[in-house]
C-alpha cells in the first residue's frame, strides 16, 4: 500500500511541476512588451498606440475566453488542453518572429490570449485544486505562484541574454521571440507525456448516463447556480482591484520621492518578481498552518492592506525618506501578492463539487480578473486629471475601499461556511 501511495505522490508532484513550468512561460509572448518594449518599437515599427491597442484587444478576447472556458475545462482533459495551449503559443510566436504587418500582429496577440487565458489558465487552476487535499490548498496555490514567478524570471533573463548576446538588433529580437516560442513548445511536448488524462464522468446529477457535451453543459449550469462560487469570485475581484493599483507605486515613488533611476530598476525587479516568489509560499503556509482557512487569511490581510493604504494615502510624503516610501509600498505589495497566490483556494472551503471544478475556476477567472479590463484605464485617467499627490491619494483610497469590500465579503463567506458546517453536523 505504501508503494501505491508513493506512486500517487510522485505523479501528483510531476503533474504539479509540469504545470508550474507551463504557467511560467505561457504569458511571455503575450507580454513581450515587458522586456522588449523599446526594441518592439524600433525593429517592428510599432507605436505606443499600436502596442496599447493590441493589449486592449487581447484583454477583451481574454475576458470572453474565460466565459467560453466555463464549458471547455470540464469537457476536455488536461492531457489535451495543456499541451495544445503551449504548442499553440509556440506556433503563434514563430509567426510573431517574422515581424508581421499590424493586422496580423493583432490577430497573433488575440491567438496568444486564447491559448493562455481560455485554454491554459482555467485548466491549470482546476488541476491544482484537484491535486491538493483540503489541507493543502493554500500551499499548492502558494507554491504555484512562487514557482511560476521563478520560471518567469529565468525565462525572461534567458531571452534578454539571447537578445544582448546576438547584438541587440532586429535579428536578435527575432531570436529572443523564437526562444520564447521554443520553450513552451518543449514544455508542451513534455506535458503530453507526463500529465495523466482526466476522468470525465458522462453522467448527470441523477447518475444517468449522458453525452460528454451534455455533462459539461450541466456542470456549467451547476456552477452558475452555485451562490458560493459567485461569492469567492467577487472576493478574487476585490483582491485584483487592489493588485491593479500596485502598478502605480513606481510612478508614485518617481514623482513624489524623486527616486533615482538605479533604484527604479531595483524596485521594479523586487516588486515584479521577488514579491511573487516570497508572497506565494508565505501566504500558502500561513493559510494552511496558522489560519487553517484561506478565507480567514484573506480577511485578516484585507484589513492590514486596507488600513496601510489609508494611512499611506494621508502621510506627508514630501517630508519623508525615500527608503520609507519604498519599504511601505513593498510591504503592501507583499500582502497583495500573498493574497493573489491563494485567492482561489476558498473554492475548496465552500465545498465546490470536484466534478465542476473547471467550470467554477473559469467563472472565478472571468469575474475575478475583470478589473484588468477596465481599472487600469480608470486609475490612469484619475492620475492624468489629478496631477501630483492628490491623484495618487484617490487611487490608494480606491484600493483601500476595495480591500474593505473584500473584508466584508470574506466575513460573509466565513458565515456561510459556518452555517453549512452546522447543518452538515
Coordinates of C-alpha atoms in Angstrom, one line a residue:
X1 CA 0.0 0.0 0.0
X2 CA 2.9 2.3 0.7
X3 CA 4.2 1.8 -2.8
X4 CA 0.9 2.8 -4.3
X5 CA 0.7 5.9 -2.1
X6 CA 4.3 6.9 -3.0
X7 CA 3.4 6.4 -6.7
X8 CA 0.4 8.7 -6.4
X9 CA 2.5 11.3 -4.7
X10 CA 5.2 11.1 -7.4
X11 CA 2.5 11.5 -10.1
X12 CA 1.0 14.4 -8.2
X13 CA 4.2 16.4 -8.0
X14 CA 5.3 15.5 -11.5
X15 CA 2.0 16.9 -12.8
X16 CA 2.3 20.0 -10.5
X17 CA 5.9 20.6 -11.7
X18 CA 4.8 20.5 -15.3
X19 CA 2.0 23.0 -14.6
X20 CA 4.5 25.3 -12.9
X21 CA 6.8 25.2 -16.0
X22 CA 3.8 26.0 -18.2
X23 CA 2.5 28.8 -16.0
X24 CA 5.9 30.5 -16.0
X25 CA 6.1 30.6 -19.8
X26 CA 2.6 30.8 -21.2
X27 CA 2.4 34.6 -20.9
X28 CA 5.9 35.6 -22.0
X29 CA 4.9 36.2 -25.7
X30 CA 1.7 37.9 -24.8
X31 CA 3.6 40.2 -22.5
X32 CA 6.6 40.7 -24.9
X33 CA 6.5 44.4 -24.1
X34 CA 7.5 43.8 -20.5
X35 CA 11.1 43.1 -21.6
X36 CA 11.2 44.4 -25.2
X37 CA 9.0 47.5 -25.4
X38 CA 11.6 49.7 -27.0
X39 CA 13.0 47.1 -29.4
X40 CA 9.4 46.3 -30.5
X41 CA 9.0 50.0 -31.4
X42 CA 12.5 50.2 -33.0
X43 CA 12.6 47.0 -35.0
X44 CA 8.9 46.1 -35.5
X45 CA 7.9 49.7 -36.2
X46 CA 5.1 49.7 -33.6
X47 CA 3.9 52.9 -31.9
X48 CA 2.7 53.3 -28.3
X49 CA -0.8 53.4 -29.5
X50 CA -0.5 50.2 -31.6
X51 CA 1.1 48.3 -28.7
X52 CA -1.6 49.6 -26.3
X53 CA -4.4 48.8 -28.7
X54 CA -3.1 45.2 -29.2
X55 CA -3.0 44.7 -25.4
X56 CA -6.5 46.1 -25.1
X57 CA -7.9 43.9 -27.8
X58 CA -6.1 40.8 -26.4
X59 CA -7.6 41.7 -23.0
X60 CA -11.1 41.8 -24.5
X61 CA -10.5 38.4 -26.1
X62 CA -9.3 37.0 -22.7
X63 CA -12.4 38.2 -21.0
X64 CA -14.7 36.4 -23.4
X65 CA -12.3 33.4 -23.4
X66 CA -12.8 32.9 -19.7
X67 CA -16.6 32.7 -20.4
X68 CA -16.1 30.0 -23.1
X69 CA -13.7 28.1 -20.8
X70 CA -16.5 27.6 -18.3
X71 CA -17.7 24.9 -20.7
X72 CA -14.4 23.7 -22.1
X73 CA -12.4 23.0 -18.9
X74 CA -14.8 20.3 -17.7
X75 CA -15.3 18.9 -21.3
X76 CA -11.6 18.5 -22.4
X77 CA -8.9 16.6 -20.5
X78 CA -5.9 18.5 -19.2
X79 CA -3.7 16.0 -21.1
X80 CA -5.1 17.6 -24.3
X81 CA -5.7 21.2 -23.2
X82 CA -2.3 21.9 -21.5
X83 CA -0.1 20.6 -24.4
X84 CA -2.4 22.1 -27.0
X85 CA -2.3 25.6 -25.4
X86 CA 1.5 25.5 -25.0
X87 CA 2.1 24.3 -28.6
X88 CA -0.3 26.9 -29.8
X89 CA 1.6 29.7 -28.0
X90 CA 4.9 28.4 -29.6
X91 CA 3.5 28.3 -33.1
X92 CA 2.0 31.8 -32.8
X93 CA 5.4 33.0 -31.5
X94 CA 7.0 31.7 -34.7
X95 CA 4.6 33.9 -36.6
X96 CA 5.4 36.9 -34.4
X97 CA 9.1 36.4 -35.1
X98 CA 8.5 37.3 -38.8
X99 CA 7.6 40.9 -37.7
X100 CA 4.2 40.6 -39.4
X101 CA 2.0 43.6 -40.6
X102 CA 0.0 45.2 -37.9
X103 CA -3.3 43.5 -38.7
X104 CA -1.6 40.1 -38.4
X105 CA 0.2 41.3 -35.2
X106 CA -3.2 42.0 -33.7
X107 CA -4.5 38.5 -34.7
X108 CA -1.5 36.8 -33.2
X109 CA -2.0 38.7 -29.9
X110 CA -5.6 37.6 -29.9
X111 CA -4.5 34.0 -30.5
X112 CA -2.0 34.2 -27.7
X113 CA -4.8 35.4 -25.4
X114 CA -7.0 32.4 -26.4
X115 CA -4.2 29.9 -25.8
X116 CA -3.2 31.4 -22.4
X117 CA -6.4 32.6 -20.9
X118 CA -9.1 30.4 -22.5
X119 CA -7.2 27.1 -22.8
X120 CA -4.4 27.0 -20.2
X121 CA -5.1 29.2 -17.2
X122 CA -8.5 27.8 -16.0
X123 CA -7.3 24.2 -16.7
X124 CA -4.2 24.8 -14.6
X125 CA -6.3 26.2 -11.7
X126 CA -8.7 23.3 -11.9
X127 CA -5.8 20.8 -11.9
X128 CA -4.0 22.4 -8.9
X129 CA -7.2 22.3 -6.9
X130 CA -7.8 18.7 -7.7
X131 CA -4.2 17.7 -7.0
X132 CA -4.3 19.0 -3.4
X133 CA -6.3 17.9 -0.4
X134 CA -8.4 20.3 1.6
X135 CA -5.5 20.9 4.0
X136 CA -3.0 21.6 1.1
X137 CA -4.9 24.1 -0.9
X138 CA -3.1 27.2 0.4
X139 CA 0.4 25.6 0.0
X140 CA -0.4 24.3 -3.5
X141 CA -1.6 27.6 -4.8
X142 CA 1.2 29.5 -3.0
X143 CA 3.9 27.2 -4.3
X144 CA 2.4 27.5 -7.8
X145 CA 2.6 31.3 -7.7
X146 CA 6.2 31.3 -6.4
X147 CA 7.3 28.6 -8.9
X148 CA 5.8 30.4 -11.9
X149 CA 7.5 33.6 -10.7
X150 CA 10.8 31.8 -10.6
X151 CA 10.4 30.2 -14.0
X152 CA 9.1 33.5 -15.4
X153 CA 12.3 35.3 -14.2
X154 CA 14.7 32.6 -15.6
X155 CA 13.0 32.6 -19.0
X156 CA 12.9 36.4 -19.1
X157 CA 16.6 36.8 -18.3
X158 CA 17.3 34.0 -20.8
X159 CA 15.5 35.9 -23.6
X160 CA 17.3 39.1 -22.6
X161 CA 20.6 37.2 -22.7
X162 CA 19.9 35.9 -26.2
X163 CA 19.0 39.5 -27.3
X164 CA 22.1 41.0 -25.9
X165 CA 24.4 38.2 -27.0
X166 CA 23.4 38.5 -30.6
X167 CA 23.9 42.2 -30.8
X168 CA 20.6 43.9 -29.6
X169 CA 19.4 44.4 -33.2
X170 CA 16.4 43.3 -35.3
X171 CA 17.8 39.8 -35.8
X172 CA 18.5 39.3 -32.0
X173 CA 14.9 40.4 -31.3
X174 CA 13.6 37.7 -33.7
X175 CA 15.9 35.2 -31.9
X176 CA 14.6 36.2 -28.5
X177 CA 11.0 35.8 -29.7
X178 CA 11.9 32.3 -31.1
X179 CA 13.4 31.5 -27.7
X180 CA 10.1 32.5 -26.1
X181 CA 8.4 30.3 -28.7
X182 CA 10.6 27.2 -28.3
X183 CA 10.4 26.9 -24.5
X184 CA 6.6 26.5 -24.3
X185 CA 6.6 24.1 -27.2
X186 CA 9.2 21.9 -25.5
X187 CA 7.2 22.1 -22.2
X188 CA 4.0 21.2 -24.2
X189 CA 5.6 18.0 -25.5
X190 CA 6.8 17.1 -22.0
X191 CA 3.4 17.8 -20.6
X192 CA 1.7 15.5 -23.1
X193 CA 3.8 12.5 -21.8
X194 CA 3.8 13.4 -18.1
X195 CA 0.2 14.5 -17.4
X196 CA -2.4 12.0 -16.5
X197 CA -5.7 12.1 -18.5
X198 CA -8.8 13.4 -16.6
X199 CA -11.6 11.0 -15.8
X200 CA -14.5 12.9 -17.4
X201 CA -17.8 11.5 -16.0
X202 CA -20.6 11.5 -18.6
X203 CA -23.4 11.3 -16.0
X204 CA -25.9 13.9 -14.8
X205 CA -26.8 14.8 -11.2
X206 CA -29.2 11.9 -11.1
X207 CA -26.5 9.5 -12.1
X208 CA -27.9 8.9 -15.5
X209 CA -25.5 8.4 -18.4
X210 CA -25.4 11.4 -20.8
X211 CA -23.1 12.6 -23.6
X212 CA -19.9 14.4 -22.6
X213 CA -21.2 17.6 -24.1
X214 CA -24.4 17.4 -22.0
X215 CA -22.4 16.6 -18.9
X216 CA -20.1 19.6 -19.4
X217 CA -23.1 21.9 -20.0
X218 CA -24.8 20.5 -16.9
X219 CA -21.6 21.5 -15.0
X220 CA -21.8 25.0 -16.4
X221 CA -25.3 25.4 -15.2
X222 CA -24.5 24.0 -11.7
X223 CA -21.6 26.4 -11.4
X224 CA -23.7 29.4 -12.5
X225 CA -26.4 28.4 -9.9
X226 CA -23.9 28.0 -7.1
X227 CA -24.0 31.2 -4.9
X228 CA -20.8 30.3 -3.1
X229 CA -18.8 30.3 -6.3
X230 CA -20.0 33.8 -7.1
X231 CA -19.0 34.9 -3.6
X232 CA -15.5 33.6 -4.0
X233 CA -15.3 35.0 -7.5
X234 CA -16.1 38.5 -6.3
X235 CA -13.6 38.1 -3.5
X236 CA -11.0 37.5 -6.1
X237 CA -12.3 40.6 -7.9
X238 CA -11.6 42.6 -4.7
X239 CA -8.0 41.3 -4.5
X240 CA -7.5 42.1 -8.2
X241 CA -8.8 45.7 -7.8
X242 CA -6.0 46.2 -5.2
X243 CA -3.5 44.4 -7.3
X244 CA -4.0 46.6 -10.3
X245 CA -3.1 49.6 -8.2
X246 CA 0.4 48.2 -7.4
X247 CA 1.5 49.3 -10.9
X248 CA 1.3 52.9 -9.9
X249 CA 3.7 52.6 -6.9
X250 CA 6.6 53.0 -9.3
X251 CA 5.5 56.4 -10.9
X252 CA 4.4 57.5 -7.4
X253 CA 7.9 57.0 -6.0
X254 CA 9.4 58.7 -9.0
X255 CA 7.1 61.7 -8.9
X256 CA 6.8 62.2 -5.1
X257 CA 10.1 60.9 -3.8
X258 CA 12.3 61.6 -6.9
X259 CA 13.6 58.1 -6.7
X260 CA 16.9 57.7 -8.6
X261 CA 16.9 55.7 -11.9
X262 CA 19.0 52.9 -10.4
X263 CA 16.5 52.4 -7.6
X264 CA 13.6 52.4 -10.0
X265 CA 15.1 49.4 -11.7
X266 CA 15.9 47.6 -8.5
X267 CA 12.4 48.4 -7.1
X268 CA 10.8 47.1 -10.3
X269 CA 12.6 43.8 -10.1
X270 CA 11.7 43.3 -6.4
X271 CA 8.1 44.4 -7.0
X272 CA 7.5 42.2 -10.0
X273 CA 9.5 39.0 -9.2
X274 CA 10.7 38.9 -5.6
X275 CA 7.4 39.6 -4.0
X276 CA 5.7 37.0 -6.2
X277 CA 8.2 34.4 -5.1
X278 CA 8.0 35.4 -1.5
X279 CA 4.3 36.1 -1.1
X280 CA 3.2 32.8 -2.6
X281 CA 4.8 30.4 -0.1
X282 CA 4.3 32.7 2.8
X283 CA 0.6 33.1 2.1
X284 CA 0.2 29.4 1.4
X285 CA 2.0 28.4 4.6
X286 CA 0.1 30.8 6.8
X287 CA -3.2 29.8 5.2
X288 CA -2.7 26.0 5.9
X289 CA -0.6 26.0 9.1
X290 CA -1.7 29.2 11.0
X291 CA -5.2 30.2 9.9
X292 CA -6.3 26.7 8.6
X293 CA -8.5 28.6 6.2
X294 CA -7.8 30.7 3.0
X295 CA -10.8 32.8 3.7
X296 CA -9.7 33.7 7.2
X297 CA -6.3 34.6 5.9
X298 CA -7.7 36.8 3.2
X299 CA -10.0 38.6 5.7
X300 CA -7.1 39.4 8.0
X301 CA -4.8 40.6 5.2
X302 CA -7.6 42.7 3.7
X303 CA -7.7 44.6 7.0
X304 CA -4.0 45.0 7.1
X305 CA -3.7 46.1 3.5
X306 CA -6.7 48.5 3.6
X307 CA -5.5 50.1 6.8
X308 CA -2.0 50.5 5.5
X309 CA -3.2 52.1 2.2
X310 CA -5.5 54.5 4.0
X311 CA -2.7 55.6 6.3
X312 CA -0.2 55.8 3.4
X313 CA -2.6 58.0 1.4
X314 CA -2.5 60.7 4.0
X315 CA 1.2 60.7 5.0
X316 CA 3.2 63.9 4.4
X317 CA 5.3 62.3 1.6
X318 CA 7.2 65.5 0.7
X319 CA 8.9 65.3 4.1
X320 CA 9.6 61.6 4.2
X321 CA 12.6 59.4 3.4
X322 CA 12.6 57.7 0.0
X323 CA 13.5 54.3 1.6
X324 CA 10.5 54.5 3.9
X325 CA 8.3 55.0 0.8
X326 CA 9.9 52.0 -0.9
X327 CA 9.6 49.9 2.3
X328 CA 5.9 50.8 2.8
X329 CA 4.9 50.2 -0.8
X330 CA 6.8 46.9 -1.0
X331 CA 5.2 45.8 2.3
X332 CA 1.7 46.5 0.9
X333 CA 2.7 44.7 -2.3
X334 CA 3.9 41.6 -0.4
X335 CA 0.5 41.4 1.3
X336 CA -1.3 41.7 -2.0
X337 CA 0.9 39.0 -3.7
X338 CA 0.3 36.7 -0.8
X339 CA -3.5 37.1 -1.3
X340 CA -3.2 36.7 -5.0
X341 CA -1.4 33.4 -4.6
X342 CA -4.2 31.8 -2.7
X343 CA -7.4 33.7 -3.7
X344 CA -8.8 30.6 -5.5
X345 CA -8.2 28.3 -2.5
X346 CA -11.5 29.1 -0.9
X347 CA -13.2 27.1 -3.7
X348 CA -12.4 24.0 -1.6
X349 CA -13.7 25.6 1.6
X350 CA -17.1 26.3 0.1
X351 CA -17.3 22.6 -1.0
X352 CA -17.5 23.1 -4.7
X353 CA -18.1 19.6 -6.1
X354 CA -14.8 18.4 -7.7
X355 CA -16.5 17.4 -10.9
X356 CA -17.4 21.1 -11.6
X357 CA -14.0 22.5 -10.6
X358 CA -13.2 23.5 -14.1
X359 CA -16.4 25.5 -14.5
X360 CA -16.0 27.0 -11.1
X361 CA -12.4 28.1 -11.8
X362 CA -13.4 29.6 -15.2
X363 CA -16.2 31.6 -13.7
X364 CA -13.9 32.7 -10.9
X365 CA -11.3 33.8 -13.5
X366 CA -13.9 35.7 -15.6
X367 CA -15.2 37.7 -12.7
X368 CA -12.0 37.9 -10.7
X369 CA -9.7 39.1 -13.4
X370 CA -12.3 41.5 -14.8
X371 CA -10.8 44.6 -13.2
X372 CA -7.8 44.2 -15.5
X373 CA -10.1 45.0 -18.4
X374 CA -11.1 48.5 -17.1
X375 CA -9.4 49.5 -13.9
X376 CA -6.0 50.4 -15.4
X377 CA -7.8 53.0 -17.6
X378 CA -9.7 54.4 -14.6
X379 CA -6.6 54.7 -12.5
X380 CA -4.6 56.2 -15.3
X381 CA -7.4 58.8 -16.0
X382 CA -7.5 59.7 -12.3
X383 CA -3.8 60.4 -12.4
X384 CA -4.0 62.4 -15.6
X385 CA -6.8 64.6 -14.3
X386 CA -5.4 65.0 -10.8
X387 CA -1.6 65.6 -11.0
X388 CA 0.6 65.1 -8.0
X389 CA -0.2 63.6 -4.7
X390 CA -4.0 64.2 -5.0
X391 CA -4.3 61.7 -7.9
X392 CA -2.3 59.1 -6.2
X393 CA -4.3 59.6 -2.9
X394 CA -7.5 58.9 -4.8
X395 CA -6.0 55.7 -6.3
X396 CA -4.8 54.5 -3.0
X397 CA -8.2 55.1 -1.3
X398 CA -10.0 53.2 -4.1
X399 CA -7.6 50.3 -3.4
X400 CA -8.4 50.7 0.3
X401 CA -12.1 50.6 -0.4
X402 CA -11.6 47.5 -2.5
X403 CA -9.8 45.9 0.4
X404 CA -12.7 46.9 2.7
X405 CA -15.2 45.3 0.3
X406 CA -13.0 42.1 0.3
X407 CA -13.1 42.1 4.1
X408 CA -16.9 42.2 4.2
X409 CA -17.1 39.5 1.5
X410 CA -14.6 37.3 3.4
X411 CA -16.6 37.7 6.6
X412 CA -19.8 36.8 4.8
X413 CA -18.2 33.8 3.2
X414 CA -17.0 32.6 6.6
X415 CA -20.5 32.9 8.0
X416 CA -21.8 30.8 5.1
X417 CA -19.2 28.2 5.7
X418 CA -20.0 28.1 9.4
X419 CA -23.8 27.7 8.7
X420 CA -23.1 24.9 6.2
X421 CA -20.9 23.0 8.7
X422 CA -23.6 23.4 11.4
X423 CA -26.2 22.0 9.0
X424 CA -24.0 19.1 8.0
X425 CA -23.1 18.3 11.6

